[in-house]
Tab-separated table of N, CA, C and O in Angstrom:
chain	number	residue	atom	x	y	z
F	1	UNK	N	-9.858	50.653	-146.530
F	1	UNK	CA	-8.776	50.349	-147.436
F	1	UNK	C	-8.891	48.905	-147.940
F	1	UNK	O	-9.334	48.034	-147.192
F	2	UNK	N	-8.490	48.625	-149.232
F	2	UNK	CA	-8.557	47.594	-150.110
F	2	UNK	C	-6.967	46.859	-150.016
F	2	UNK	O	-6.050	47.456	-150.580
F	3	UNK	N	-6.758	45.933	-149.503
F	3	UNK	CA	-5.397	45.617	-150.371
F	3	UNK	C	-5.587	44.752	-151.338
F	3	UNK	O	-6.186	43.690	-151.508
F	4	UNK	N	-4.629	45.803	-152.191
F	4	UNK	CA	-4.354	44.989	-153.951
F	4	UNK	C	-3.012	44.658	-153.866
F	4	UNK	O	-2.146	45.260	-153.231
F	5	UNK	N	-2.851	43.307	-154.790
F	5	UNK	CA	-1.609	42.823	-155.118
F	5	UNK	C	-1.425	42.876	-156.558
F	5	UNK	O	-2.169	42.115	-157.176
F	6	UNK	N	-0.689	43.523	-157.200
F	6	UNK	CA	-0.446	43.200	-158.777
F	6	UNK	C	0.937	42.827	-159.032
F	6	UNK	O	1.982	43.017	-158.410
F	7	UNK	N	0.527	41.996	-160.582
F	7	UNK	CA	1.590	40.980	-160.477
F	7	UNK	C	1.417	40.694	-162.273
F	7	UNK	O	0.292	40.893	-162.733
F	8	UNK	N	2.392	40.292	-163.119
F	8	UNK	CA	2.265	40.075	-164.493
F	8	UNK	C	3.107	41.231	-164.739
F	8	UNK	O	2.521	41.832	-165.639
F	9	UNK	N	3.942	41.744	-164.499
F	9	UNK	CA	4.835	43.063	-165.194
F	9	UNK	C	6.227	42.254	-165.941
F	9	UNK	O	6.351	41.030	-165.886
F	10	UNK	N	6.753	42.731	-166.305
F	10	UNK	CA	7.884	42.525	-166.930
F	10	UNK	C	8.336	42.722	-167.963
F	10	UNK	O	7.429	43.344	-168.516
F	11	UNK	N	9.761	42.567	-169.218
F	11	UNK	CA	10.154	43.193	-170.076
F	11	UNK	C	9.676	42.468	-171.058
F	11	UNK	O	9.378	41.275	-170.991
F	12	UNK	N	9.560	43.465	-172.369
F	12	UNK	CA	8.557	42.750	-173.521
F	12	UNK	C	8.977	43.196	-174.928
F	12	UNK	O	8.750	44.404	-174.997
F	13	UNK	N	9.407	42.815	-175.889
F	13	UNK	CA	9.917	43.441	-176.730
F	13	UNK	C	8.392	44.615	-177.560
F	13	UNK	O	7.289	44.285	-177.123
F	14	UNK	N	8.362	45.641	-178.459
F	14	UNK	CA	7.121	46.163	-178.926
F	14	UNK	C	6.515	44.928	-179.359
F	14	UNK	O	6.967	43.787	-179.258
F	15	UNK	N	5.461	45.309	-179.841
F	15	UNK	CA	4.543	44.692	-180.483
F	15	UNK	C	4.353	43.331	-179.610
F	15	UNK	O	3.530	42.533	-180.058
F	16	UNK	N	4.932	43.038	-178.585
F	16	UNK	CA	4.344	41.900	-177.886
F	16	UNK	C	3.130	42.157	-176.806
F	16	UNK	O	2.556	43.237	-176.665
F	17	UNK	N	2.908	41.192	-176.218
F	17	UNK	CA	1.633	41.585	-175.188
F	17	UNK	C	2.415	40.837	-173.767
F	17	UNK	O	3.431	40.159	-173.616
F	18	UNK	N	1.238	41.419	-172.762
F	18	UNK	CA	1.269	40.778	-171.443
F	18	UNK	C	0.066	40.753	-170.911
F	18	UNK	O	-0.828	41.085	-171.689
F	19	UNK	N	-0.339	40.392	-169.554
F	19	UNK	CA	-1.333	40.507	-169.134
F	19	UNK	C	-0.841	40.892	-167.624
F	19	UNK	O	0.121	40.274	-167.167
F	20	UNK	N	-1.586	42.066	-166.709
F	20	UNK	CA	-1.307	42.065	-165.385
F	20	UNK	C	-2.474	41.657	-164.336
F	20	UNK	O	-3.583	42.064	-164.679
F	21	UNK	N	-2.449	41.236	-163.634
F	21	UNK	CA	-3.485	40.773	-162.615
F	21	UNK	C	-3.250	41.757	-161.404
F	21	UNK	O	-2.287	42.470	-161.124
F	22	UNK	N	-4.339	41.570	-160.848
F	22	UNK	CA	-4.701	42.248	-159.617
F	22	UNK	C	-5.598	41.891	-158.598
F	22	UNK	O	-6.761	42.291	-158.543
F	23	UNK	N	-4.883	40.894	-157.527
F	23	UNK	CA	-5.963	40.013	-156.627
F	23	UNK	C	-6.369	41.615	-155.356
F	23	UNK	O	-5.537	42.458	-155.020
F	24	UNK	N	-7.246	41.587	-155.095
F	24	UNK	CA	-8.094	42.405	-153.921
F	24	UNK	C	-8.128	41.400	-152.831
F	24	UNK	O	-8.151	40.176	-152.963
F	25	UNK	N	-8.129	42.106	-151.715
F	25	UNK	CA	-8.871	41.276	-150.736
F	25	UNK	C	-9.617	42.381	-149.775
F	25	UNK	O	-9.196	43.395	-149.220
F	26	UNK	N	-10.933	41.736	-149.819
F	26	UNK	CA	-12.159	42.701	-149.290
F	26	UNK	C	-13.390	42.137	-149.797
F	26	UNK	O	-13.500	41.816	-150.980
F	27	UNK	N	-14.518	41.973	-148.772
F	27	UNK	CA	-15.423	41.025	-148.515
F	27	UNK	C	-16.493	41.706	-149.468
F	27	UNK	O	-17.591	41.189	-149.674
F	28	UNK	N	-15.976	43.244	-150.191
F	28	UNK	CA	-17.087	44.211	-150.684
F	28	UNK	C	-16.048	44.523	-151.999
F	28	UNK	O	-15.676	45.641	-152.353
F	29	UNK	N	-15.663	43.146	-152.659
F	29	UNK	CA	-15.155	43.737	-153.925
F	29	UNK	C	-16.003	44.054	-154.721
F	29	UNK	O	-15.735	45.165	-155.178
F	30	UNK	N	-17.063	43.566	-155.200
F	30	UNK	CA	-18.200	43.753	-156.402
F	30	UNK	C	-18.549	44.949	-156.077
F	30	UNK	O	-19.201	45.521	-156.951
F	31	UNK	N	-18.286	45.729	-154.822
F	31	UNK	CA	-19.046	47.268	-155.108
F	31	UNK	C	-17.715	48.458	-155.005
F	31	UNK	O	-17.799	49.535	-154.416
F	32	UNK	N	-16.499	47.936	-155.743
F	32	UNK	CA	-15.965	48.510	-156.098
F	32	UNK	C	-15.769	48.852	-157.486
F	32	UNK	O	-15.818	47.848	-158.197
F	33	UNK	N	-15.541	50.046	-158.188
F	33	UNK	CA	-14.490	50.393	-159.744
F	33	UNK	C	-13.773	49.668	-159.067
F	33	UNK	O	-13.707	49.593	-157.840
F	34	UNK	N	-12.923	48.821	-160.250
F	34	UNK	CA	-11.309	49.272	-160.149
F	34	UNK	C	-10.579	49.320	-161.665
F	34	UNK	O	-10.948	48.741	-162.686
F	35	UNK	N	-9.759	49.947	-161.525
F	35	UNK	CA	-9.014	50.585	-162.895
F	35	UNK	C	-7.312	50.429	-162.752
F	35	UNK	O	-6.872	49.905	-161.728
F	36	UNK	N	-6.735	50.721	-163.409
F	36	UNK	CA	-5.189	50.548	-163.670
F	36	UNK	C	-4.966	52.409	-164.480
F	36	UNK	O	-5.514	53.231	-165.215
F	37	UNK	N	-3.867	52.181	-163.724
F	37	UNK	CA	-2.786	53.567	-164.005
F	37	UNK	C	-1.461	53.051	-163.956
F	37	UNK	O	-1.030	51.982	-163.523
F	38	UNK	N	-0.789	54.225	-164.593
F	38	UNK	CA	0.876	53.769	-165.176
F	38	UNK	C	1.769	55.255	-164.742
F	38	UNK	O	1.384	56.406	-164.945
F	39	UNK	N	2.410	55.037	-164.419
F	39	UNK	CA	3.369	56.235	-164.288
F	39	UNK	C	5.016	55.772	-164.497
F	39	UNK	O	5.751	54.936	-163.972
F	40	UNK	N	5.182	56.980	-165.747
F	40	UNK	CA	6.565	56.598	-165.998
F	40	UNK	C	7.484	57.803	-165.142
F	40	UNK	O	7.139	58.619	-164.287
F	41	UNK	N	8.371	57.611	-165.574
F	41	UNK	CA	9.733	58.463	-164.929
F	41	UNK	C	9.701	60.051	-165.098
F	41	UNK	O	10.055	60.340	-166.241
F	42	UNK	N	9.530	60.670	-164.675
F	42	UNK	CA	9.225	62.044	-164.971
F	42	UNK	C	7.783	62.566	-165.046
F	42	UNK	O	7.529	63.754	-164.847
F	43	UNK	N	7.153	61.951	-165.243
F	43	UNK	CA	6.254	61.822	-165.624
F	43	UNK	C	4.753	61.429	-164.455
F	43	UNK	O	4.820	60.390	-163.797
F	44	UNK	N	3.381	62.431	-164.302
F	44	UNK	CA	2.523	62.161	-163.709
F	44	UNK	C	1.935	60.553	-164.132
F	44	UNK	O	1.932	59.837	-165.133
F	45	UNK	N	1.472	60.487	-162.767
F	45	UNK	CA	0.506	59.214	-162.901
F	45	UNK	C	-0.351	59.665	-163.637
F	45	UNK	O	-0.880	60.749	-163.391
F	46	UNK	N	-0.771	58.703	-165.023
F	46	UNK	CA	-2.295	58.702	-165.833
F	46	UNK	C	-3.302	57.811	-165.824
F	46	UNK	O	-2.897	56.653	-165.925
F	47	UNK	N	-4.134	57.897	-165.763
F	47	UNK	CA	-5.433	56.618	-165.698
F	47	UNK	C	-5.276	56.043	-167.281
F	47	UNK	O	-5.185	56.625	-168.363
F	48	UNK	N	-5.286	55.018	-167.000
F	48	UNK	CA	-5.411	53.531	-168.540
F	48	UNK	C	-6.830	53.222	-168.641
F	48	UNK	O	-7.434	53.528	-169.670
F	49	UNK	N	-7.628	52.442	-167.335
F	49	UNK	CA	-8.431	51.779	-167.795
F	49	UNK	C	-9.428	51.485	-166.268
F	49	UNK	O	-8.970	51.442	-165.126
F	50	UNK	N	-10.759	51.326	-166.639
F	50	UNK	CA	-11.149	51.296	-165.180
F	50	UNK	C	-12.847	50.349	-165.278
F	50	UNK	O	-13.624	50.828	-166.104
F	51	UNK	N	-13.250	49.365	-164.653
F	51	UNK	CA	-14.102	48.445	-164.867
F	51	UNK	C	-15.177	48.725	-163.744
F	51	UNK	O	-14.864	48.366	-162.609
F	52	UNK	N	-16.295	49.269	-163.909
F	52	UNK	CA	-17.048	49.401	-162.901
F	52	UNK	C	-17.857	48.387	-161.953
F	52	UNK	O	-18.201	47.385	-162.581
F	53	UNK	N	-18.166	48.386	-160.899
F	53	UNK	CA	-18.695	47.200	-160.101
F	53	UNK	C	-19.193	46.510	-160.827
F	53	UNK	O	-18.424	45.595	-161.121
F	54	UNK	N	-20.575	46.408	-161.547
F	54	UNK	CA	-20.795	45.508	-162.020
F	54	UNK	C	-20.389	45.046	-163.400
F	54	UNK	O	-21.221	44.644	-164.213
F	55	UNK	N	-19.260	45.103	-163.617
F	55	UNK	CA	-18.616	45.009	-164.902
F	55	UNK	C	-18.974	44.664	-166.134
F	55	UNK	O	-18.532	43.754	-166.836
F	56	UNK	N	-20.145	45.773	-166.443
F	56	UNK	CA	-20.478	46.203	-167.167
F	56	UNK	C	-20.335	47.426	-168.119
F	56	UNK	O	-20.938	47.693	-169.159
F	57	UNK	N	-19.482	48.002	-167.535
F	57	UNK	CA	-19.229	49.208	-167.915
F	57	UNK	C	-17.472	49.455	-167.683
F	57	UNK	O	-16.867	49.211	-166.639
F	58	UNK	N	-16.850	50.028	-169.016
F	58	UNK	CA	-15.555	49.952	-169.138
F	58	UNK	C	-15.293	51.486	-169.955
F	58	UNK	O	-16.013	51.993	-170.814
F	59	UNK	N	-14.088	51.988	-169.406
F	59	UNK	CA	-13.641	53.335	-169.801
F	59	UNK	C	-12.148	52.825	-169.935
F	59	UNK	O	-11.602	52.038	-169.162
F	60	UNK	N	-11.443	53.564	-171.338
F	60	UNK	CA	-10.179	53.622	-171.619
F	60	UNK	C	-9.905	54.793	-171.839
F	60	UNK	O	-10.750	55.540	-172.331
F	61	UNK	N	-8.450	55.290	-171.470
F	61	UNK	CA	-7.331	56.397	-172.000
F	61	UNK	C	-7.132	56.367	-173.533
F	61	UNK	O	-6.374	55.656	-174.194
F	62	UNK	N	-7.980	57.293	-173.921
F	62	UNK	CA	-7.360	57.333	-175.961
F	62	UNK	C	-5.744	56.870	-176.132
F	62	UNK	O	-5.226	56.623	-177.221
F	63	UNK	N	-5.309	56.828	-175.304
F	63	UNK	CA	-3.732	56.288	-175.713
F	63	UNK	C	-3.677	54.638	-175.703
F	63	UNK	O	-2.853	54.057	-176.409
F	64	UNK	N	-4.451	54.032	-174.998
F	64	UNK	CA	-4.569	52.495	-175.338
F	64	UNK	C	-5.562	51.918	-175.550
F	64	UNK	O	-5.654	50.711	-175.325
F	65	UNK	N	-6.892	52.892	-176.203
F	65	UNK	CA	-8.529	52.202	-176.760
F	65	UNK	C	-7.956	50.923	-177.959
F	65	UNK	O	-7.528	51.483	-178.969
F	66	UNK	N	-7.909	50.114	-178.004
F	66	UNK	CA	-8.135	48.987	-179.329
F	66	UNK	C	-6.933	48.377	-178.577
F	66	UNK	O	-6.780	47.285	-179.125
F	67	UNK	N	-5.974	48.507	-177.585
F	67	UNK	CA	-5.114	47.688	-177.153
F	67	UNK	C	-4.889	47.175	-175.980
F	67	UNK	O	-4.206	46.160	-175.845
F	68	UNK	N	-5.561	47.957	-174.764
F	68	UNK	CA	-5.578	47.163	-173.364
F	68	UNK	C	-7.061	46.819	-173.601
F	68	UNK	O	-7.856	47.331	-174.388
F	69	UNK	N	-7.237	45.758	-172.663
F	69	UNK	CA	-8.755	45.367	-172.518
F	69	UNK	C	-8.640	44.807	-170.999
F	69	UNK	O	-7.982	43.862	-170.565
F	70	UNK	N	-9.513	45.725	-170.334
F	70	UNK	CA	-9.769	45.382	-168.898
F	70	UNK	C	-11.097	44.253	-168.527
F	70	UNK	O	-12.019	43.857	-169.241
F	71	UNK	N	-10.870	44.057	-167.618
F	71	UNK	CA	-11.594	42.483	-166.882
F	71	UNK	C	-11.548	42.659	-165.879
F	71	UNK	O	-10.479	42.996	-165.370
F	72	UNK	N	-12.630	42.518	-165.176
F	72	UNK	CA	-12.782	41.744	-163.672
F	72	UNK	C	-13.530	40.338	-163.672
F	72	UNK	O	-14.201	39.917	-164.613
F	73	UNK	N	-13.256	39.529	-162.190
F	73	UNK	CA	-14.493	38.629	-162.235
F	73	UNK	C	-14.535	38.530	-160.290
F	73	UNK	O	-13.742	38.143	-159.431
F	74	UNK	N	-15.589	38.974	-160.292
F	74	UNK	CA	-16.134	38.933	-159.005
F	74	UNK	C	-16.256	38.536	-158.198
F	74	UNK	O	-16.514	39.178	-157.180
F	75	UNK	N	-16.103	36.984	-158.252
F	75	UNK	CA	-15.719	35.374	-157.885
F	75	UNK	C	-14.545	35.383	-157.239
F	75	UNK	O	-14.425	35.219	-156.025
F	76	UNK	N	-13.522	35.601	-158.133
F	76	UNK	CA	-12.470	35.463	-157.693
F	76	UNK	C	-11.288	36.595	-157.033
F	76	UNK	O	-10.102	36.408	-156.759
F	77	UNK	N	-12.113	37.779	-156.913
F	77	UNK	CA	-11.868	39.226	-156.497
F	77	UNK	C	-10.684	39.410	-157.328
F	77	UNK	O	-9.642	39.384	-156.674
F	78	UNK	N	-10.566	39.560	-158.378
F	78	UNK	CA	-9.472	39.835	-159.308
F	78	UNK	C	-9.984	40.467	-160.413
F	78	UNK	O	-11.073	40.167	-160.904
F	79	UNK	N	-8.962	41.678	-161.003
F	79	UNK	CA	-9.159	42.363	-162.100
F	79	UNK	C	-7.260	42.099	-163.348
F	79	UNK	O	-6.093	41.753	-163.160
F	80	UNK	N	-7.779	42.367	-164.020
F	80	UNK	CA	-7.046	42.120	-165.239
F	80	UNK	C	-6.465	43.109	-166.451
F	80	UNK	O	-7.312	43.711	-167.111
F	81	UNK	N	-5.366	43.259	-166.699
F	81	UNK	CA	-4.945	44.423	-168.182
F	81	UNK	C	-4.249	43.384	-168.683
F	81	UNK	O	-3.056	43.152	-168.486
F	82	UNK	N	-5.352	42.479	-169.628
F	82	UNK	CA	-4.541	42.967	-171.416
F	82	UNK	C	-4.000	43.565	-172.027
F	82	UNK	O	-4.663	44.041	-172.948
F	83	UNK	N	-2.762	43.895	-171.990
F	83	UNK	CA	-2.147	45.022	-172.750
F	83	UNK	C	-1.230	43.911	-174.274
F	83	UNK	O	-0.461	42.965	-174.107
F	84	UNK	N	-1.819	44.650	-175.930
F	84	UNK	CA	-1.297	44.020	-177.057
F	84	UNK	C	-0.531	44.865	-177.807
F	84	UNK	O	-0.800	46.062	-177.907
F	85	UNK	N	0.142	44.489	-178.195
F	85	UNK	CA	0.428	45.708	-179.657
F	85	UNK	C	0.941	46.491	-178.628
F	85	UNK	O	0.166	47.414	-178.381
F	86	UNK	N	2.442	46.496	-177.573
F	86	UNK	CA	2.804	47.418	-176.677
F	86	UNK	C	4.175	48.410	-177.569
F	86	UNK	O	4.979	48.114	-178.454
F	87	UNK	N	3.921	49.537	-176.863
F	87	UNK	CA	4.598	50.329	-177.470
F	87	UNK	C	6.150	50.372	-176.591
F	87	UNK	O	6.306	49.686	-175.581
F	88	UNK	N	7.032	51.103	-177.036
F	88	UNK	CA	8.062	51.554	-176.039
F	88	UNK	C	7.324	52.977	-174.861
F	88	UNK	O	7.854	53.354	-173.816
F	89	UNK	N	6.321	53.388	-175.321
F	89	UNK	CA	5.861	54.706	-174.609
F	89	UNK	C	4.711	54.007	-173.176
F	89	UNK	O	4.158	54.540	-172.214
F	90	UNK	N	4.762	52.828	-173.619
F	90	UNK	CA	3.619	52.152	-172.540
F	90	UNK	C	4.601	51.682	-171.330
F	90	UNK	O	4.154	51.182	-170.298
F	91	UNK	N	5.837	51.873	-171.543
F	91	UNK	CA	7.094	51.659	-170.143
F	91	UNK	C	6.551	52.612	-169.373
F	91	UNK	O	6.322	53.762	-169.746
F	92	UNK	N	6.243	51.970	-167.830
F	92	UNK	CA	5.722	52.871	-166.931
F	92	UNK	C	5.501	51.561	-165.518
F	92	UNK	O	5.486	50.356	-165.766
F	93	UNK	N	5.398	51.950	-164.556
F	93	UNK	CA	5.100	51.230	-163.388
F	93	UNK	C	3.656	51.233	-163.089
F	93	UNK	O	3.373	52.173	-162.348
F	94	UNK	N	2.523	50.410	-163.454
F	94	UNK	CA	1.462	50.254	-163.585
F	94	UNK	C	0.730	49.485	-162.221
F	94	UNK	O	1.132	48.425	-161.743
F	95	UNK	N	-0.511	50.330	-161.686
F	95	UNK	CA	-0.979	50.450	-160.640
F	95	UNK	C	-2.729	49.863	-160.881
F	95	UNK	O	-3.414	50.191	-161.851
F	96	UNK	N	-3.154	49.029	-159.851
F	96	UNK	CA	-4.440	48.901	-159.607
F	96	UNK	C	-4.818	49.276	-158.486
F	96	UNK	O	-4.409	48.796	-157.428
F	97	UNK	N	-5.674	50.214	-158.600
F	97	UNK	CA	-6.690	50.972	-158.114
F	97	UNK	C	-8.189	50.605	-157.861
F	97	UNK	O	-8.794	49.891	-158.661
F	98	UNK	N	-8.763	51.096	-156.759
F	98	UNK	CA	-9.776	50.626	-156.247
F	98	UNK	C	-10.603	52.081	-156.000
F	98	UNK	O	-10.088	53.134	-155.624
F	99	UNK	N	-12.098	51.835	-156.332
F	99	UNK	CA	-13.246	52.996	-155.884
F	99	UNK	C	-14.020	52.776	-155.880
F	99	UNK	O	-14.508	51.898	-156.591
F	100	UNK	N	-14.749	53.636	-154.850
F	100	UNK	CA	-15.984	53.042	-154.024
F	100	UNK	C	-17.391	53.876	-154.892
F	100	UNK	O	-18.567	53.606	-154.650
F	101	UNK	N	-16.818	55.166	-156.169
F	101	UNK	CA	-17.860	55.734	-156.533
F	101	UNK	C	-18.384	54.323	-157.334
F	101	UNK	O	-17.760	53.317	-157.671
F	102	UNK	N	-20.591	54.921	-157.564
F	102	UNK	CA	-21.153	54.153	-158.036
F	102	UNK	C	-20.771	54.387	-159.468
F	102	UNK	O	-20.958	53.372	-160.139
F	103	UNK	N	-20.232	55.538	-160.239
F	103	UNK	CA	-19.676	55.491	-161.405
F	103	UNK	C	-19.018	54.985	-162.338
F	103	UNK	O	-19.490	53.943	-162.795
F	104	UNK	N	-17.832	55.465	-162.905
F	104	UNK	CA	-16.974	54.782	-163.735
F	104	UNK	C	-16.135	56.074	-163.563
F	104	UNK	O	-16.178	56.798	-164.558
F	105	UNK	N	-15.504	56.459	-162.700
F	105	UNK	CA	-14.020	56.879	-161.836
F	105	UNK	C	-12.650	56.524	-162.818
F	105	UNK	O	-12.188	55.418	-163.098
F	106	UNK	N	-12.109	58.101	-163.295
F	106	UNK	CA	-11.102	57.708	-164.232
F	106	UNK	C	-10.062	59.249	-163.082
F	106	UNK	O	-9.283	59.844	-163.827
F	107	UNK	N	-10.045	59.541	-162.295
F	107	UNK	CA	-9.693	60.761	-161.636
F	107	UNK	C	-8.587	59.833	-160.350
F	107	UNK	O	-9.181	59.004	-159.662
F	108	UNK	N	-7.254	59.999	-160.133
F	108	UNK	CA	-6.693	59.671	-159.294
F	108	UNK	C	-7.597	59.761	-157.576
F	108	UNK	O	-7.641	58.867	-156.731
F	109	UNK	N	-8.226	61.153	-157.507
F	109	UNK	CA	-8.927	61.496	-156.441
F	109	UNK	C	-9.766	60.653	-156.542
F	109	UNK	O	-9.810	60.541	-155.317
F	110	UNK	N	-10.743	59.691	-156.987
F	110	UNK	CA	-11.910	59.309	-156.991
F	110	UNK	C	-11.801	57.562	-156.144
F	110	UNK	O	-12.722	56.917	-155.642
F	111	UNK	N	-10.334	57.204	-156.254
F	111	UNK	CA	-9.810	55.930	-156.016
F	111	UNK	C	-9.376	56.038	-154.368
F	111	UNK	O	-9.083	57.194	-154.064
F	112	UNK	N	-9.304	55.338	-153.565
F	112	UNK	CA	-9.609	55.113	-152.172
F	112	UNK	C	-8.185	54.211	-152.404
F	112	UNK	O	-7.279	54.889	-151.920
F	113	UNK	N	-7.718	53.130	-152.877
F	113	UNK	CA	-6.746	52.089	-152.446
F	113	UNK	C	-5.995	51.769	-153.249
F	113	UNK	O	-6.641	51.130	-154.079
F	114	UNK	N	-4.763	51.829	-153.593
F	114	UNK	CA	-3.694	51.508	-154.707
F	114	UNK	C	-2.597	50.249	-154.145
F	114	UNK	O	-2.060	50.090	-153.049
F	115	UNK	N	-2.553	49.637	-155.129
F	115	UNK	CA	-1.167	48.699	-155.336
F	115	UNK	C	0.238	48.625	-154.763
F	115	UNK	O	0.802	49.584	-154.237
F	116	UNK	N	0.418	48.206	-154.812
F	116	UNK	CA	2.244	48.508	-154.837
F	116	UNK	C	3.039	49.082	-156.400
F	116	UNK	O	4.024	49.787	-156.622
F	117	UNK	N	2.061	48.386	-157.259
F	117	UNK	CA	2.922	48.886	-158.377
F	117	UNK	C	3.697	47.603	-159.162
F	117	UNK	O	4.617	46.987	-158.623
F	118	UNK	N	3.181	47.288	-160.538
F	118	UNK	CA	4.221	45.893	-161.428
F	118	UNK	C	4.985	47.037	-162.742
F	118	UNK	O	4.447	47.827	-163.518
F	119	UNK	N	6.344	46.687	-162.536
F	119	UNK	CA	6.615	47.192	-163.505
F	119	UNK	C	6.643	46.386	-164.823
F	119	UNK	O	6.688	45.174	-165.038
F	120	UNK	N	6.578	48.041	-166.065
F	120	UNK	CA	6.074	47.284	-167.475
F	120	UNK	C	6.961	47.850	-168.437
F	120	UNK	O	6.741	49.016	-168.765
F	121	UNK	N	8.328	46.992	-169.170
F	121	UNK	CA	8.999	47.896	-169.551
F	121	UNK	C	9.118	46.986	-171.330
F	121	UNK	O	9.500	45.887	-171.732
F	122	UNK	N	8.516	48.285	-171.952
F	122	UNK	CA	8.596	47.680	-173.213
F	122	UNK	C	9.954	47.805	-174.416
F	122	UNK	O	9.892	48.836	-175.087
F	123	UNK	N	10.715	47.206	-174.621
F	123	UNK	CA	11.859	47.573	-175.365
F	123	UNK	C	11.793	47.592	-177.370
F	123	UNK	O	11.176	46.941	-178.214
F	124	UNK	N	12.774	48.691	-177.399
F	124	UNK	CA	12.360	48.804	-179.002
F	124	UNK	C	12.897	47.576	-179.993
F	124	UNK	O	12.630	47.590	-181.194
């Protein structure tokens, strides 16, 4: 198990941005994915965005391609969501996630260690 801390949530009017962070601690972060998911109220958890170990390789949810932009840096065992141009539909309690596949892991099952959870509530 990974513990993640995320942190950067809060209320935002549309069209504004935020950024959420996500410190890890684990001596084997670089050979993890890790990605961000959101789950609103009623509503299943969905995968957003997910940065593979060597962060090189990045996968987005067609619902936020041209507006979140994910980051890691390896150094500092931390990953990152850019989220711009937010909608009212992007309100959801947003999660970083950790996986040990050598892939690019967009599947709740594929992730080994989750967050606590920052909430992200965008107003109209």
């Amino acid at each position: 198990q990974v513990q993640l801390v995320e942190s950067g949530g809060g209320l935002v009017q549309a069209g504004g941005s935020l950024k959420l962070s996500c410190a890890a601690s684990t001596r084997t972060f670089s050979r993890y994915a890790m990605g961000w998911f959101r789950q609103a109220p009623g509503k299943v958890r969905e995968f957003v965005a997910v940065n593979n170990w060597s962060a090189d390789a990045k996968y987005y949810a067609d619902s936020v391609k041209g507006r979140f932009t994910i980051s890691r840096d390896n150094i500092k065992n931390t990953v990152d969501l850019q989220m711009n141009s937010l909608k009212p539909e992007d309100t959801a309690v947003y999660y970083c996630a950790a996986s040990r596949t050598y892939a690019v892991p967009h599947l709740e099952a594929e992730f080994d260690s989750w967050g606590q959870g920052t909430q992200v509530t965008v107003s109209s």
